[in-house]
Amino acid sequence: MKNRSSRMNPRVSIVLPFRNEERFLEDSLKTILEQSIGEWELHAIDDHSTDRSASILRDAAAADRRIKLASNPGRGLVAALQHGFARARAPLVARMDADDLMTPDRLEVQTRALAEYPETALVASRVRIFPRNLLGTGYREYERWQNAIITPEQIGFEIFHESPFTHPTVMFRREMFNAIGGYRDGAFPEDYELWLRIYAQGLEMRKCEEVLLHWRERPDRTSRIDPRYSREAFDLLRARHLARDPRITGSRPLVIWGAGRRTRQRARHFLELSPPIESWIDVDPRKIGREAGGIPVHAPEWLASRKPRPFVLVYVRNYGARELIAPRLASMGYEPIQDWIPVG
């Protein structure tokens, strides 16, 4: 591996936290070294590894001065990320994980996109999950959903449904990242919390249409085993941000589509924080005309005659249900984002 000078001004700083990733680290590093642009620096932050991971990075740094190895002064992913971003020198900062693979043009495509859209604060990309034989129906659907969300408008529509970005695909403007306060540590997914904060500030986010990252599926992935990524943690975080959204805090009445027990359970955090809702909407004739938690349940057609027009939160998660709900709302004149959004 040819030794490169560290005197050049990097166009992109890559932040890669790692802990005990010796199985995958060399393959991941190879895809960084093969990038089509060479003006990058890599800040690899060792989160107290006990395997050969740090040794692999130490050897790589000795061979290529663009690679910088540092130890996490704290513990855990958020502390490692914060340390990596503090060390970054470039105006753009890309996230990367030690078990994933970049396509050779990832940095080039994303830097070009941020140059083309100067108002954009963050750009991500489409992904391909691998190895394919480990993908169940749920993850295949998640990949399809992720890769369908490209434009700032689509991201704004979907952001309260689920995290719209795969974290290691993201490239930030460092100035924006620092101004907004960077990552926060807490009992919540640190990436989704950041996306929601950026959205609340009215900053634009988008995706490149290309697949620029191969995202590794594995049973010990942090998002599977860390309670910060539990469904409960996502529900509470989402509710806190949604309850502060101007569409919620304004004067419009609120309704929730979905009156079933599971929907009400998922919406409970939001109901504790938000103004009272006016109605539940449901298609089940056994529920229509009754009350749930003291709130009346109406059929969808009630929305057509209701004045002023309420803002609708579609909490239904059943597979294919949203594809049926969207045209019904459209037929009554309800516009996405302006009049209704899906909620995860």
Coordinates of N, CA, C and O in Angstrom, one line a residue, residues 35-147:
Q35 N -11.6 4.3 -3.5 CA -12.5 5.4 -3.9 C -11.9 6.2 -5.1 O -10.7 6.3 -5.3
S36 N -12.8 6.6 -6.0 CA -12.4 7.3 -7.2 C -11.8 8.7 -7.0 O -11.2 9.2 -7.9
I37 N -12.1 9.3 -5.8 CA -11.4 10.5 -5.4 C -10.4 10.2 -4.3 O -10.7 9.3 -3.4
G38 N -9.3 10.8 -4.3 CA -8.3 10.5 -3.3 C -8.1 11.5 -2.2 O -7.4 11.3 -1.2
E39 N -8.8 12.6 -2.3 CA -8.7 13.7 -1.3 C -9.6 13.5 -0.1 O -10.5 14.2 0.2
W40 N -9.3 12.4 0.6 CA -10.1 12.1 1.8 C -9.2 11.8 3.0 O -8.0 11.5 2.8
E41 N -9.8 11.9 4.2 CA -9.1 11.4 5.4 C -10.0 10.5 6.1 O -11.2 10.7 6.1
L42 N -9.5 9.5 6.8 CA -10.3 8.5 7.5 C -10.0 8.6 9.0 O -8.8 8.5 9.4
H43 N -11.0 8.9 9.8 CA -10.8 8.9 11.3 C -11.5 7.7 11.8 O -12.7 7.6 11.9
A44 N -10.6 6.7 12.1 CA -11.1 5.4 12.7 C -11.0 5.5 14.2 O -9.9 5.7 14.7
I45 N -12.1 5.3 14.9 CA -12.2 5.5 16.3 C -12.4 4.1 17.0 O -13.5 3.5 16.8
D46 N -11.4 3.7 17.7 CA -11.5 2.4 18.4 C -12.2 2.5 19.7 O -11.8 3.2 20.6
D47 N -13.4 1.8 19.7 CA -14.2 1.8 20.9 C -13.9 0.7 21.8 O -14.7 -0.2 22.0
H48 N -12.6 0.6 22.3 CA -12.1 -0.3 23.3 C -12.2 -1.8 22.7 O -12.7 -2.7 23.4
S49 N -11.7 -2.0 21.5 CA -11.7 -3.3 21.0 C -10.7 -4.2 21.8 O -9.7 -3.8 22.3
T50 N -11.1 -5.5 21.8 CA -10.3 -6.5 22.4 C -9.7 -7.6 21.4 O -9.1 -8.5 21.8
D51 N -10.0 -7.3 20.1 CA -9.5 -8.3 19.1 C -8.4 -7.6 18.3 O -7.8 -6.6 18.8
R52 N -8.1 -7.9 17.1 CA -7.1 -7.4 16.3 C -7.5 -6.1 15.5 O -6.7 -5.6 14.7
S53 N -8.7 -5.6 15.7 CA -9.2 -4.5 15.0 C -8.2 -3.3 15.0 O -7.8 -2.7 13.9
A54 N -7.8 -2.9 16.2 CA -6.9 -1.7 16.3 C -5.5 -2.0 15.6 O -5.0 -1.1 14.9
S55 N -5.1 -3.2 15.6 CA -3.8 -3.6 15.0 C -3.9 -3.5 13.4 O -3.0 -3.0 12.8
I56 N -5.1 -3.9 12.9 CA -5.3 -3.8 11.5 C -5.3 -2.3 11.1 O -4.7 -1.9 10.1
L57 N -6.0 -1.4 11.8 CA -6.0 0.0 11.5 C -4.6 0.6 11.7 O -4.2 1.5 10.9
R58 N -3.9 0.2 12.7 CA -2.5 0.7 12.9 C -1.6 0.4 11.7 O -0.9 1.3 11.3
D59 N -1.7 -0.8 11.2 CA -0.9 -1.1 10.0 C -1.4 -0.3 8.8 O -0.5 0.2 8.0
A60 N -2.7 -0.1 8.6 CA -3.2 0.7 7.5 C -2.7 2.1 7.6 O -2.4 2.7 6.6
A61 N -2.7 2.7 8.8 CA -2.3 4.1 9.0 C -0.9 4.3 8.7 O -0.4 5.3 8.2
A62 N 0.0 3.2 9.1 CA 1.4 3.3 8.8 C 1.7 3.3 7.3 O 2.6 3.9 6.8
A63 N 0.8 2.7 6.5 CA 1.0 2.6 5.1 C 0.3 3.8 4.3 O 0.7 4.1 3.2
D64 N -0.7 4.4 4.9 CA -1.4 5.5 4.2 C -1.7 6.6 5.2 O -2.5 6.4 6.1
R65 N -1.1 7.7 5.1 CA -1.2 8.8 6.1 C -2.6 9.4 6.1 O -2.9 10.2 7.0
R66 N -3.4 9.1 5.1 CA -4.8 9.6 5.2 C -5.6 8.9 6.2 O -6.7 9.4 6.6
I67 N -5.1 7.8 6.7 CA -5.8 7.0 7.7 C -5.3 7.4 9.1 O -4.1 7.4 9.4
K68 N -6.2 7.8 10.0 CA -5.9 8.2 11.3 C -6.6 7.3 12.3 O -7.8 7.1 12.3
L69 N -5.9 6.8 13.3 CA -6.4 5.9 14.3 C -6.5 6.7 15.6 O -5.5 7.3 16.0
A70 N -7.6 6.6 16.3 CA -7.7 7.2 17.6 C -8.5 6.3 18.5 O -9.3 5.5 18.0
S71 N -8.3 6.5 19.8 CA -9.1 5.7 20.8 C -10.3 6.6 21.3 O -10.2 7.8 21.4
N72 N -11.4 5.9 21.5 CA -12.6 6.6 22.0 C -12.3 7.0 23.5 O -12.1 6.2 24.3
P73 N -12.3 8.3 23.8 CA -12.1 8.8 25.1 C -13.2 8.4 26.1 O -13.1 8.5 27.3
G74 N -14.4 8.1 25.5 CA -15.5 7.7 26.3 C -15.8 6.2 26.0 O -14.9 5.4 25.7
R75 N -17.1 5.9 26.1 CA -17.5 4.5 25.7 C -18.7 4.5 24.9 O -19.6 5.3 25.1
G76 N -18.8 3.6 23.9 CA -20.0 3.5 23.2 C -20.0 4.3 21.9 O -19.1 5.1 21.6
L77 N -21.0 4.0 21.0 CA -21.0 4.5 19.7 C -21.1 6.0 19.6 O -20.4 6.7 18.9
V78 N -21.9 6.7 20.4 CA -22.1 8.1 20.4 C -20.8 8.8 20.7 O -20.4 9.8 20.1
A79 N -20.2 8.4 21.8 CA -18.9 9.0 22.2 C -17.9 8.9 21.1 O -17.1 9.8 20.8
A80 N -17.8 7.7 20.4 CA -16.9 7.5 19.3 C -17.2 8.4 18.2 O -16.3 9.0 17.5
L81 N -18.5 8.5 17.8 CA -18.9 9.4 16.7 C -18.5 10.9 17.0 O -18.0 11.6 16.2
Q82 N -18.8 11.3 18.2 CA -18.5 12.7 18.6 C -17.0 12.9 18.5 O -16.6 14.0 18.0
H83 N -16.2 12.0 18.9 CA -14.7 12.2 18.9 C -14.3 12.2 17.4 O -13.4 13.0 17.1
G84 N -14.8 11.3 16.6 CA -14.4 11.3 15.2 C -14.8 12.6 14.5 O -14.0 13.2 13.7
F85 N -16.0 13.1 14.7 CA -16.4 14.4 14.1 C -15.6 15.6 14.6 O -15.3 16.5 13.8
A86 N -15.2 15.5 15.8 CA -14.4 16.6 16.4 C -13.0 16.7 15.7 O -12.4 17.7 15.6
R87 N -12.5 15.5 15.2 CA -11.2 15.4 14.6 C -11.3 15.7 13.1 O -10.2 16.0 12.5
A88 N -12.4 15.7 12.5 CA -12.6 15.9 11.1 C -12.2 17.3 10.6 O -12.5 18.3 11.3
R89 N -11.4 17.4 9.5 CA -10.9 18.7 9.0 C -11.6 19.1 7.8 O -11.6 20.3 7.4
A90 N -12.2 18.2 7.0 CA -12.8 18.6 5.8 C -14.2 19.3 5.9 O -14.8 19.1 7.0
P91 N -14.6 20.0 4.9 CA -16.0 20.6 5.0 C -17.1 19.6 4.9 O -18.2 19.9 5.3
L92 N -16.8 18.4 4.4 CA -17.9 17.4 4.3 C -17.4 16.2 5.1 O -16.2 15.8 5.1
V93 N -18.3 15.5 5.8 CA -18.0 14.4 6.6 C -19.0 13.2 6.3 O -20.2 13.4 6.3
A94 N -18.4 12.1 6.0 CA -19.1 10.9 5.6 C -19.1 9.9 6.7 O -18.0 9.7 7.3
R95 N -20.2 9.3 7.0 CA -20.2 8.1 8.0 C -19.9 6.8 7.3 O -20.2 6.6 6.1
M96 N -19.3 5.9 8.0 CA -19.0 4.6 7.5 C -19.0 3.7 8.7 O -18.5 4.0 9.8
D97 N -19.4 2.4 8.5 CA -19.3 1.4 9.5 C -18.2 0.3 9.1 O -18.0 0.1 7.9
A98 N -17.6 -0.3 10.0 CA -16.5 -1.2 9.8 C -16.9 -2.5 9.1 O -15.9 -3.2 8.7
D99 N -18.1 -2.8 9.0 CA -18.5 -4.1 8.4 C -19.2 -3.9 7.1 O -19.6 -4.8 6.4
D100 N -19.3 -2.6 6.6 CA -20.0 -2.3 5.4 C -19.0 -2.0 4.2 O -17.8 -1.9 4.5
L101 N -19.5 -1.9 3.0 CA -18.7 -1.8 1.8 C -19.2 -0.6 1.0 O -20.4 -0.5 0.7
M102 N -18.3 0.4 0.7 CA -18.6 1.4 -0.2 C -18.5 1.0 -1.7 O -17.6 0.2 -2.0
T103 N -19.3 1.6 -2.5 CA -19.0 1.4 -3.9 C -17.9 2.4 -4.3 O -17.6 3.4 -3.6
P104 N -17.1 2.1 -5.4 CA -15.9 2.9 -5.6 C -16.2 4.4 -5.9 O -15.3 5.2 -5.7
D105 N -17.4 4.8 -6.3 CA -17.7 6.2 -6.6 C -18.5 6.8 -5.5 O -19.0 7.9 -5.7
R106 N -18.6 6.2 -4.3 CA -19.5 6.8 -3.3 C -19.1 8.2 -2.9 O -20.0 9.1 -3.0
L107 N -17.9 8.5 -2.6 CA -17.5 9.8 -2.1 C -17.6 10.8 -3.3 O -18.1 12.0 -3.1
E108 N -17.3 10.4 -4.5 CA -17.4 11.3 -5.6 C -18.9 11.7 -5.9 O -19.2 12.9 -6.1
V109 N -19.7 10.7 -5.9 CA -21.2 11.0 -6.2 C -21.8 11.9 -5.1 O -22.5 12.9 -5.4
Q110 N -21.5 11.7 -3.9 CA -22.1 12.5 -2.8 C -21.5 13.9 -2.7 O -22.2 14.8 -2.5
T111 N -20.2 14.0 -2.9 CA -19.6 15.4 -3.0 C -20.2 16.2 -4.1 O -20.5 17.4 -4.0
R112 N -20.4 15.5 -5.3 CA -21.0 16.2 -6.4 C -22.4 16.6 -6.1 O -22.8 17.7 -6.5
A113 N -23.2 15.8 -5.4 CA -24.5 16.1 -5.1 C -24.6 17.3 -4.2 O -25.5 18.2 -4.3
L114 N -23.7 17.4 -3.2 CA -23.7 18.5 -2.3 C -23.3 19.8 -3.0 O -23.7 20.9 -2.6
A115 N -22.4 19.7 -4.0 CA -22.1 20.9 -4.8 C -23.2 21.3 -5.6 O -23.5 22.5 -5.8
E116 N -24.0 20.4 -6.1 CA -25.1 20.7 -7.0 C -26.3 21.3 -6.3 O -27.0 22.1 -6.8
Y117 N -26.4 20.9 -5.0 CA -27.6 21.4 -4.2 C -27.0 22.1 -2.9 O -26.9 21.5 -1.8
P118 N -26.6 23.3 -3.1 CA -25.9 24.0 -2.0 C -26.8 24.2 -0.8 O -26.4 24.5 0.4
E119 N -28.2 24.1 -0.9 CA -29.1 24.3 0.2 C -29.3 23.0 1.0 O -29.9 23.0 2.0
T120 N -28.7 21.9 0.5 CA -28.9 20.6 1.1 C -27.9 20.4 2.2 O -26.7 20.6 2.0
A121 N -28.3 20.0 3.4 CA -27.4 19.9 4.6 C -26.9 18.5 4.7 O -25.8 18.3 5.3
L122 N -27.6 17.5 4.1 CA -27.2 16.1 4.3 C -27.6 15.4 3.0 O -28.7 15.6 2.5
V123 N -26.7 14.5 2.6 CA -27.1 13.6 1.5 C -26.8 12.2 1.8 O -25.7 11.9 2.3
A124 N -27.7 11.3 1.6 CA -27.5 9.8 1.8 C -27.6 9.1 0.5 O -27.4 9.8 -0.6
S125 N -27.8 7.8 0.5 CA -27.9 7.1 -0.8 C -28.8 5.9 -0.6 O -29.2 5.5 0.5
R126 N -29.1 5.3 -1.7 CA -29.7 4.0 -1.7 C -28.7 2.9 -1.2 O -27.5 3.1 -1.3
V127 N -29.3 1.8 -0.8 CA -28.4 0.7 -0.2 C -28.8 -0.6 -0.8 O -29.9 -0.8 -1.4
R128 N -27.9 -1.6 -0.7 CA -28.2 -3.0 -1.0 C -27.7 -3.8 0.2 O -26.6 -3.7 0.7
I129 N -28.7 -4.5 0.8 CA -28.4 -5.3 2.0 C -27.8 -6.6 1.6 O -28.2 -7.2 0.6
F130 N -26.7 -7.1 2.3 CA -26.1 -8.3 2.0 C -25.7 -9.0 3.3 O -25.6 -8.4 4.3
P131 N -25.4 -10.3 3.2 CA -25.7 -11.3 2.2 C -27.2 -11.5 2.0 O -27.9 -11.6 2.9
R132 N -27.6 -11.7 0.7 CA -29.0 -11.8 0.4 C -29.7 -13.0 1.0 O -30.9 -12.9 1.3
N133 N -29.0 -14.1 1.3 CA -29.6 -15.3 1.8 C -30.1 -15.1 3.3 O -30.8 -15.9 3.8
L134 N -29.6 -14.0 4.0 CA -30.0 -13.7 5.3 C -31.2 -12.8 5.4 O -31.7 -12.6 6.5
L135 N -31.7 -12.3 4.3 CA -32.8 -11.4 4.3 C -34.1 -12.0 4.3 O -34.5 -12.8 3.4
G136 N -34.9 -11.7 5.4 CA -36.3 -12.2 5.4 C -37.2 -11.2 4.7 O -36.7 -10.1 4.2
T137 N -38.5 -11.4 4.7 CA -39.4 -10.6 4.1 C -39.4 -9.1 4.6 O -39.4 -8.2 3.9
G138 N -39.2 -9.0 5.9 CA -39.2 -7.7 6.6 C -38.1 -6.8 6.1 O -38.3 -5.6 5.8
Y139 N -36.9 -7.4 6.0 CA -35.7 -6.6 5.6 C -35.8 -6.3 4.1 O -35.3 -5.3 3.7
R140 N -36.3 -7.2 3.3 CA -36.5 -6.9 1.9 C -37.4 -5.7 1.7 O -37.2 -4.9 0.8
E141 N -38.5 -5.7 2.4 CA -39.5 -4.6 2.4 C -38.8 -3.3 2.9 O -39.0 -2.3 2.3
Y142 N -38.0 -3.4 3.9 CA -37.3 -2.2 4.5 C -36.4 -1.7 3.4 O -36.3 -0.5 3.2
E143 N -35.6 -2.5 2.7 CA -34.7 -2.1 1.7 C -35.5 -1.4 0.6 O -35.1 -0.3 0.1
R144 N -36.6 -2.0 0.1 CA -37.5 -1.4 -0.9 C -38.0 0.0 -0.5 O -37.9 0.9 -1.3
W145 N -38.4 0.1 0.8 CA -38.9 1.4 1.3 C -37.8 2.4 1.3 O -38.0 3.5 0.9
Q146 N -36.7 2.0 1.9 CA -35.5 2.9 1.9 C -35.2 3.5 0.6 O -35.0 4.7 0.4
N147 N -35.1 2.6 -0.4 CA -34.6 3.0 -1.7 C -35.7 3.7 -2.6 O -35.4 4.3 -3.6

